[in-house]
Short mmCIF file of C-alpha atoms in Angstrom, two decimals:
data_model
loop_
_atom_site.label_atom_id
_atom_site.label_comp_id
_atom_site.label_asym_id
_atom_site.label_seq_id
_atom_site.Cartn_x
_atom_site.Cartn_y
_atom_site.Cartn_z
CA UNK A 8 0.00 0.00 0.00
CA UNK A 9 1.02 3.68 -0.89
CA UNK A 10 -0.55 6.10 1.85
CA UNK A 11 -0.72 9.67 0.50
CA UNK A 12 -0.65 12.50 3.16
CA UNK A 13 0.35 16.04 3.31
CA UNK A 14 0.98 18.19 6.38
CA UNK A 15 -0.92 21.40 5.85
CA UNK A 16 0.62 24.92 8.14
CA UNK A 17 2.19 27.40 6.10
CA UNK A 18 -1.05 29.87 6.12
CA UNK A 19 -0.48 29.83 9.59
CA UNK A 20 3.24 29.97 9.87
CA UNK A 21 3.33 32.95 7.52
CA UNK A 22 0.68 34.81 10.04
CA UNK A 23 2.70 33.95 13.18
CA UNK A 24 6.26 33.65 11.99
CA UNK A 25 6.76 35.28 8.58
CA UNK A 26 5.14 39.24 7.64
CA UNK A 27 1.81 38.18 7.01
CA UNK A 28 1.80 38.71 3.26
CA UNK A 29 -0.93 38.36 0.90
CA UNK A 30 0.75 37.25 -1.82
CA UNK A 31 2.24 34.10 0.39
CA UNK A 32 -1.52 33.33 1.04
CA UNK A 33 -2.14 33.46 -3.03
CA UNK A 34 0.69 31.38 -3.96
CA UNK A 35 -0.16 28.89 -1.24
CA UNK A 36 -3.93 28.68 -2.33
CA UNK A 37 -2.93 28.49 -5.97
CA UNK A 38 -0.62 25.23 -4.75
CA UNK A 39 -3.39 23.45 -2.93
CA UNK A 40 -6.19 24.06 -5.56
CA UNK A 41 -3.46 22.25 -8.38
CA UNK A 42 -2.77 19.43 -6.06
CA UNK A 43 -6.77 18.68 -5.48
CA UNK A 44 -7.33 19.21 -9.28
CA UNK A 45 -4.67 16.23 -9.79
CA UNK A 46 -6.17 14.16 -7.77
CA UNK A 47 -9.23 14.07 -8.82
CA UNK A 48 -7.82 13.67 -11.78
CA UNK A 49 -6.35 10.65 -10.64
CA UNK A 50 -9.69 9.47 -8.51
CA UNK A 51 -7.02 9.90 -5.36
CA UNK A 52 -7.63 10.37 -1.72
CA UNK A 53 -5.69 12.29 0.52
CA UNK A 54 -5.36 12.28 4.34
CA UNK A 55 -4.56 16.24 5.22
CA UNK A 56 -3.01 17.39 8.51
CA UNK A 57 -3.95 20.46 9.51
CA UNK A 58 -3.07 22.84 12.32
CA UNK A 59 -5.90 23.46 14.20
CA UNK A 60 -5.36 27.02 14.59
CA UNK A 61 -6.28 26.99 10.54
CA UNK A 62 -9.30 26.26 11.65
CA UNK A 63 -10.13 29.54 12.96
CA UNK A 64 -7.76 31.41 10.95
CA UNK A 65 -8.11 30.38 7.37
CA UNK A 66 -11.20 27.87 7.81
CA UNK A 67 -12.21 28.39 4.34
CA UNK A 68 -8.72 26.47 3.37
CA UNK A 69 -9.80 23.30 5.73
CA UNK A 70 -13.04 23.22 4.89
CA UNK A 71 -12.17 23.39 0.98
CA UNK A 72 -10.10 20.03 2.16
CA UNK A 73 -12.80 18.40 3.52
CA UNK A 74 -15.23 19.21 0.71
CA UNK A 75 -12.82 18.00 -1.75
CA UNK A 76 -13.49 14.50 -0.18
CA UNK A 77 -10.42 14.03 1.98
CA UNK A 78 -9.38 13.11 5.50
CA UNK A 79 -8.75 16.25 7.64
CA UNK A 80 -6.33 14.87 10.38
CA UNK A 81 -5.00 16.96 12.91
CA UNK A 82 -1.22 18.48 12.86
CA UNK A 83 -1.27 19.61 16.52
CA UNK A 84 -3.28 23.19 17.33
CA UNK A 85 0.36 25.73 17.17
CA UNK A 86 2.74 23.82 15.42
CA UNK A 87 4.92 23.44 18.43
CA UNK A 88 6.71 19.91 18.58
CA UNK A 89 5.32 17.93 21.10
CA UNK A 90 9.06 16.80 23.09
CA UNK A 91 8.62 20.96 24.16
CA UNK A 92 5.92 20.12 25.83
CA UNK A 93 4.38 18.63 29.42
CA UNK A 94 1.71 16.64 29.31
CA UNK A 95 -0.37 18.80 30.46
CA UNK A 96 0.54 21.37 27.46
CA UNK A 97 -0.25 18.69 25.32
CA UNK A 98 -3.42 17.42 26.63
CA UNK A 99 -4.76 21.36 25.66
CA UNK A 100 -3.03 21.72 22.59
CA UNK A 101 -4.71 18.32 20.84
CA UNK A 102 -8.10 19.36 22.36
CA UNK A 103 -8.34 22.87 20.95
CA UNK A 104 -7.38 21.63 17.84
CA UNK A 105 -9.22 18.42 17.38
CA UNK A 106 -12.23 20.80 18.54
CA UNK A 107 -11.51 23.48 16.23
CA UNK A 108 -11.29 21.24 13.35
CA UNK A 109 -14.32 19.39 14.01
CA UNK A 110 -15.99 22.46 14.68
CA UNK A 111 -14.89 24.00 11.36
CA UNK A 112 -15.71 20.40 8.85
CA UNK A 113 -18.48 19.09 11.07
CA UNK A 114 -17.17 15.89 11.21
CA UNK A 115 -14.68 13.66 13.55
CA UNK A 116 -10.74 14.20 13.29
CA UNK A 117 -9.54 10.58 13.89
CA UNK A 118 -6.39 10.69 12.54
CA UNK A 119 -3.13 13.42 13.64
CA UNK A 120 0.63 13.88 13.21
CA UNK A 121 2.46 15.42 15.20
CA UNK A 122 4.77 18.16 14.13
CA UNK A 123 8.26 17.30 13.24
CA UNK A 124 7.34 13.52 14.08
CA UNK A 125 7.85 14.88 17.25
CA UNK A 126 6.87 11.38 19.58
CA UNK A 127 9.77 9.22 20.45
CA UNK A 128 10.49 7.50 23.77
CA UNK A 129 10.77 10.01 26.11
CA UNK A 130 7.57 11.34 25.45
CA UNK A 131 5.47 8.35 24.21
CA UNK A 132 2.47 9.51 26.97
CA UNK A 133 1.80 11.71 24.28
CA UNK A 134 -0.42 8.50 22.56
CA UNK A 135 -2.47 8.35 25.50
CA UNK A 136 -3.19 12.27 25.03
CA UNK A 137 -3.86 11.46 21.66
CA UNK A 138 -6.45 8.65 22.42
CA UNK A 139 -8.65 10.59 25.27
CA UNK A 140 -9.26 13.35 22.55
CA UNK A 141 -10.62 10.44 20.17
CA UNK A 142 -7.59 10.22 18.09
CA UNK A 143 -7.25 6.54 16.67
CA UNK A 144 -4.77 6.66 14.50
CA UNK A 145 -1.33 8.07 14.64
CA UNK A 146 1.45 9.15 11.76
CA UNK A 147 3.61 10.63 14.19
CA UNK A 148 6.42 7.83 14.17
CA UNK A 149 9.72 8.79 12.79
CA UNK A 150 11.70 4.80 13.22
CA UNK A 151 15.47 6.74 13.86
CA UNK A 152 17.26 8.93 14.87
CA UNK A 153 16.96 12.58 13.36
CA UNK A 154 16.76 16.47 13.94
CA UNK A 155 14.34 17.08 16.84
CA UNK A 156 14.36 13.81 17.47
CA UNK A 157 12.56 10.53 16.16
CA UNK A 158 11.85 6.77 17.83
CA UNK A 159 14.56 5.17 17.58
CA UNK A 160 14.29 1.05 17.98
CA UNK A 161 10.81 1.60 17.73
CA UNK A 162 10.57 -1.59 16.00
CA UNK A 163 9.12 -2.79 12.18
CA UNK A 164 8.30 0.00 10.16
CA UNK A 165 4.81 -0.82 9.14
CA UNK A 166 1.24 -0.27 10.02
CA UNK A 167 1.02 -1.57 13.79
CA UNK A 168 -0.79 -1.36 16.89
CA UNK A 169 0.40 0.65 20.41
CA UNK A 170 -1.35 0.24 23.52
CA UNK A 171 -2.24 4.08 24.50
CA UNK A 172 -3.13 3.18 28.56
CA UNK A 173 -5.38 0.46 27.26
CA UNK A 174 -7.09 2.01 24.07
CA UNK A 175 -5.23 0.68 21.32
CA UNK A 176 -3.88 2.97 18.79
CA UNK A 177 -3.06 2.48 14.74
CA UNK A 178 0.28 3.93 14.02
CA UNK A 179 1.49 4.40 10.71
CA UNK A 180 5.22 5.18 10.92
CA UNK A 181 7.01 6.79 8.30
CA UNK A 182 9.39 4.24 6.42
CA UNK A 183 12.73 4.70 5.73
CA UNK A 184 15.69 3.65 3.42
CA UNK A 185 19.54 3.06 3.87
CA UNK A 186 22.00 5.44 2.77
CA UNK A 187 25.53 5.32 3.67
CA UNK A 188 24.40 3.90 6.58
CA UNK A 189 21.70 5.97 8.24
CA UNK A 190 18.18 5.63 7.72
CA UNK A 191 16.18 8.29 6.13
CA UNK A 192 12.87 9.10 4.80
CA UNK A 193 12.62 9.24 1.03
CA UNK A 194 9.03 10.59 0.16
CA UNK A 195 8.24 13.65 1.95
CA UNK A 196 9.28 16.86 2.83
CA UNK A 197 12.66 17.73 2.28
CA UNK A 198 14.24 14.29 1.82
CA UNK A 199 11.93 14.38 -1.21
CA UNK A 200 13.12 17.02 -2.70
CA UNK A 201 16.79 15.89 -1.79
CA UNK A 202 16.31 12.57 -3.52
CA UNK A 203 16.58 11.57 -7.36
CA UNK A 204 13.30 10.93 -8.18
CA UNK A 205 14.22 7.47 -9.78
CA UNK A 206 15.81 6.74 -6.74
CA UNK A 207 11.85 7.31 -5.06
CA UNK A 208 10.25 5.56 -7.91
CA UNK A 209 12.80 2.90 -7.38
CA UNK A 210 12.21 2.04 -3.70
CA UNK A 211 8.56 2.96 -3.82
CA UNK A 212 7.72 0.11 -6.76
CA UNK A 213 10.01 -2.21 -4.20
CA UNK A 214 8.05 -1.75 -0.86
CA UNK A 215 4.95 -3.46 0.67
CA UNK A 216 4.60 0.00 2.89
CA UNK A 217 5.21 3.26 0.88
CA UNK A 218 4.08 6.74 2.96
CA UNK A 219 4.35 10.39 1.30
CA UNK A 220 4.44 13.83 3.77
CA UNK A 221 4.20 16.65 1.69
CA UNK A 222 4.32 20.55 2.75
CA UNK A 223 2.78 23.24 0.44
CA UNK A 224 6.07 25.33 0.96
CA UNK A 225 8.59 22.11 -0.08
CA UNK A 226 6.89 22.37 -3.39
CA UNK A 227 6.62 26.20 -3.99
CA UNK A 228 9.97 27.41 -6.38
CA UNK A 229 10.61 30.64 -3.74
CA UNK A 230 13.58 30.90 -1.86
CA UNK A 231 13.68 31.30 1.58
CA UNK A 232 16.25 34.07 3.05
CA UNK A 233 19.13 32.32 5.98
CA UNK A 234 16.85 32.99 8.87
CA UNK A 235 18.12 35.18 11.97
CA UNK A 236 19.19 34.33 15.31
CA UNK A 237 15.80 35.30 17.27
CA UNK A 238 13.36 34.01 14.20
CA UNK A 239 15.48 30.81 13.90
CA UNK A 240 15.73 30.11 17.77
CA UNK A 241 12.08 30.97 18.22
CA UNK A 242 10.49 28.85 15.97
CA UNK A 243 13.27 25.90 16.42
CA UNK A 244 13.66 25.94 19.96
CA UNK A 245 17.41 25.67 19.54
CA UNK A 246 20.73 27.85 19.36
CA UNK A 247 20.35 30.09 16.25
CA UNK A 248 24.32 29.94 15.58
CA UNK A 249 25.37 30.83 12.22
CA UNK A 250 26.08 27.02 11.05
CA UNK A 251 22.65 25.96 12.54
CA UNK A 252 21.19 28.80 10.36
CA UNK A 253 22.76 28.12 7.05
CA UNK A 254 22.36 24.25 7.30
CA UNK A 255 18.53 24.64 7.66
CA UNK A 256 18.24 27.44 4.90
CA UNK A 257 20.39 24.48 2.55
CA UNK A 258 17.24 21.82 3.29
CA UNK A 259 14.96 23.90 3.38
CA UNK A 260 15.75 25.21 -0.31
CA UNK A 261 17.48 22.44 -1.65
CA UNK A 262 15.29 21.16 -5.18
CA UNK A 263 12.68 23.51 -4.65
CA UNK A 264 12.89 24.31 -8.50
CA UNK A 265 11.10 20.55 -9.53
CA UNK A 266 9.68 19.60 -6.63
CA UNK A 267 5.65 20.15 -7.85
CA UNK A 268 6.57 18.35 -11.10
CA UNK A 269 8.13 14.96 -9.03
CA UNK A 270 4.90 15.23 -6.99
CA UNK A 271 3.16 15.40 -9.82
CA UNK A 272 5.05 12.13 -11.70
CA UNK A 273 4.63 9.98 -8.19
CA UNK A 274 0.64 10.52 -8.45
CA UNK A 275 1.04 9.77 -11.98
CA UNK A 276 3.02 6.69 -11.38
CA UNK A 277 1.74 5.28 -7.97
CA UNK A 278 -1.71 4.82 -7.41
CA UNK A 279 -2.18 5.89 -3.31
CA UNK A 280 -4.63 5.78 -0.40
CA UNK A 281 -5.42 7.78 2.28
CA UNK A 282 -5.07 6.60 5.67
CA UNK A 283 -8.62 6.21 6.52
CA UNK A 284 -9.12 3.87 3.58
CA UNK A 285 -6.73 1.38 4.79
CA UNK A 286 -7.30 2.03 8.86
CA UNK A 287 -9.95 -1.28 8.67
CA UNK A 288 -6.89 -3.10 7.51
CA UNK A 289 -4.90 -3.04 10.74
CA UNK A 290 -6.58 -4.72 13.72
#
């Protein structure tokens, strides 16, 4: 199975953490009404993550989502990764937003990832939080070790089953690939833009378990300026030196150019599901 998600926040972002411009807002509208045209086009279904703070700031965006005939999930309410958090921080942020966005499509938000794959083993209450707002399945798994993070050891990376304080949860972890020997993603965000796309097509027609995560602003051609020391440290919770700075303004710009079009050749080459289509699968 190919599961096709995206992870939907740069509306937000660009109210809270950029200057607000309308033109942002265009291009980012203009991105999301090309990707729903393709698939239906291609008689695809999504599952969308969405900060729940969209839903009272740019509702029409969510609701156009939902309307569209795809799973609204829920991408935490603020963006903030969850390991920043206690559990008490937590146990707010996933209500507001699960509210909000339920509030906003009239229907139930079953399925959330958390920002930045931001759940490992130090903070793994966070699936009980998840399953007392009504959550039942999770994408929130990153299987190794990375930036802010990720679950390392957490065992097979496939569709499995966690015990959330005795609800059972459906996680969906995002699978990786060997390079040089470290695992990494291959078919989302900026490890998708990083890759050949052969290489993608490659491993993708190889797997059992294929999962894409992609982000409006990975797939826009606009540059994004090195950011500075308070804006970096802010919004990354971690010391805005120069090297920090330049290495994230590298992936975060990095095959930017042709990234739409390789999204564009995967729907055309894969055909995908959303993860509410195959949640009935895994019991």
């Amino acid at each position: 199975m190919n599961i096709l998600t995206f992870d939907i926040e740069e509306w937000y972002i660009e109210k809270h953490f950029g200057a607000d411009r309308p033109e942002c807002y265009l291009k980012y509208d203009e991105c999301l009404d090309r990707i729903l045209d393709k698939l239906d086009e291609r008689n695809l279904k999504a599952t969308f993550f969405v900060v729940g703070a969209m839903a009272r700031e740019f509702p029409d965006v969510v609701k156009l989502i939902s309307a569209r005939g795809h799973e609204v999930g829920c991408h935490s309410d603020s963006h903030i990764w969850l390991g920043r958090m206690t559990p008490e921080e937590c146990r707010e942020d996933t209500r507001r937003a699960v509210d909000s966005l339920e509030q906003c499509i009239g229907k139930k938000v079953l399925s959330y990832r958390a920002p930045a794959f931001s759940i490992g083993k130090s903070n793994d209450w966070a699936f009980g939080i998840l399953a007392e707002n009504g959550i039942e399945r999770d994408s929130s798994v990153y299987p190794a070790l990375r930036d802010f993070g990720g679950f390392e050891n957490f065992g097979p990376q496939k569709p499995t089953l966690i015990d959330a304080g005795g609800i059972r949860i459906k996680e969906f972890p995002i699978p990786l690939m060997k390079v040089f020997g470290r695992q990494f993603a291959y078919s989302g965000g900026g490890y998708f833009r990083l890759m050949p796309y052969s290489l993608v097509k490659r491993k993708l027609a190889q797997t059992d378990y294929g999962m894409t995560y992609f982000h409006i602003s990975d797939l826009l051609p606009d540059r994004t300026p090195v950011p500075g020391r308070k804006e970096y440290e802010e919004y990354y919770g971690e010391r805005g030196s120069l090297a920090n700075r330049c290495k994230r303004h590298f992936k975060d710009n990095f095959g930017r150019d042709g990234a739409l079009a390789k999204m564009i050749a995967l729907l055309e080459d894969f055909e995908f599901v959303n993860i509410e289509e195959v949640s009935e699968t895994i019991a």
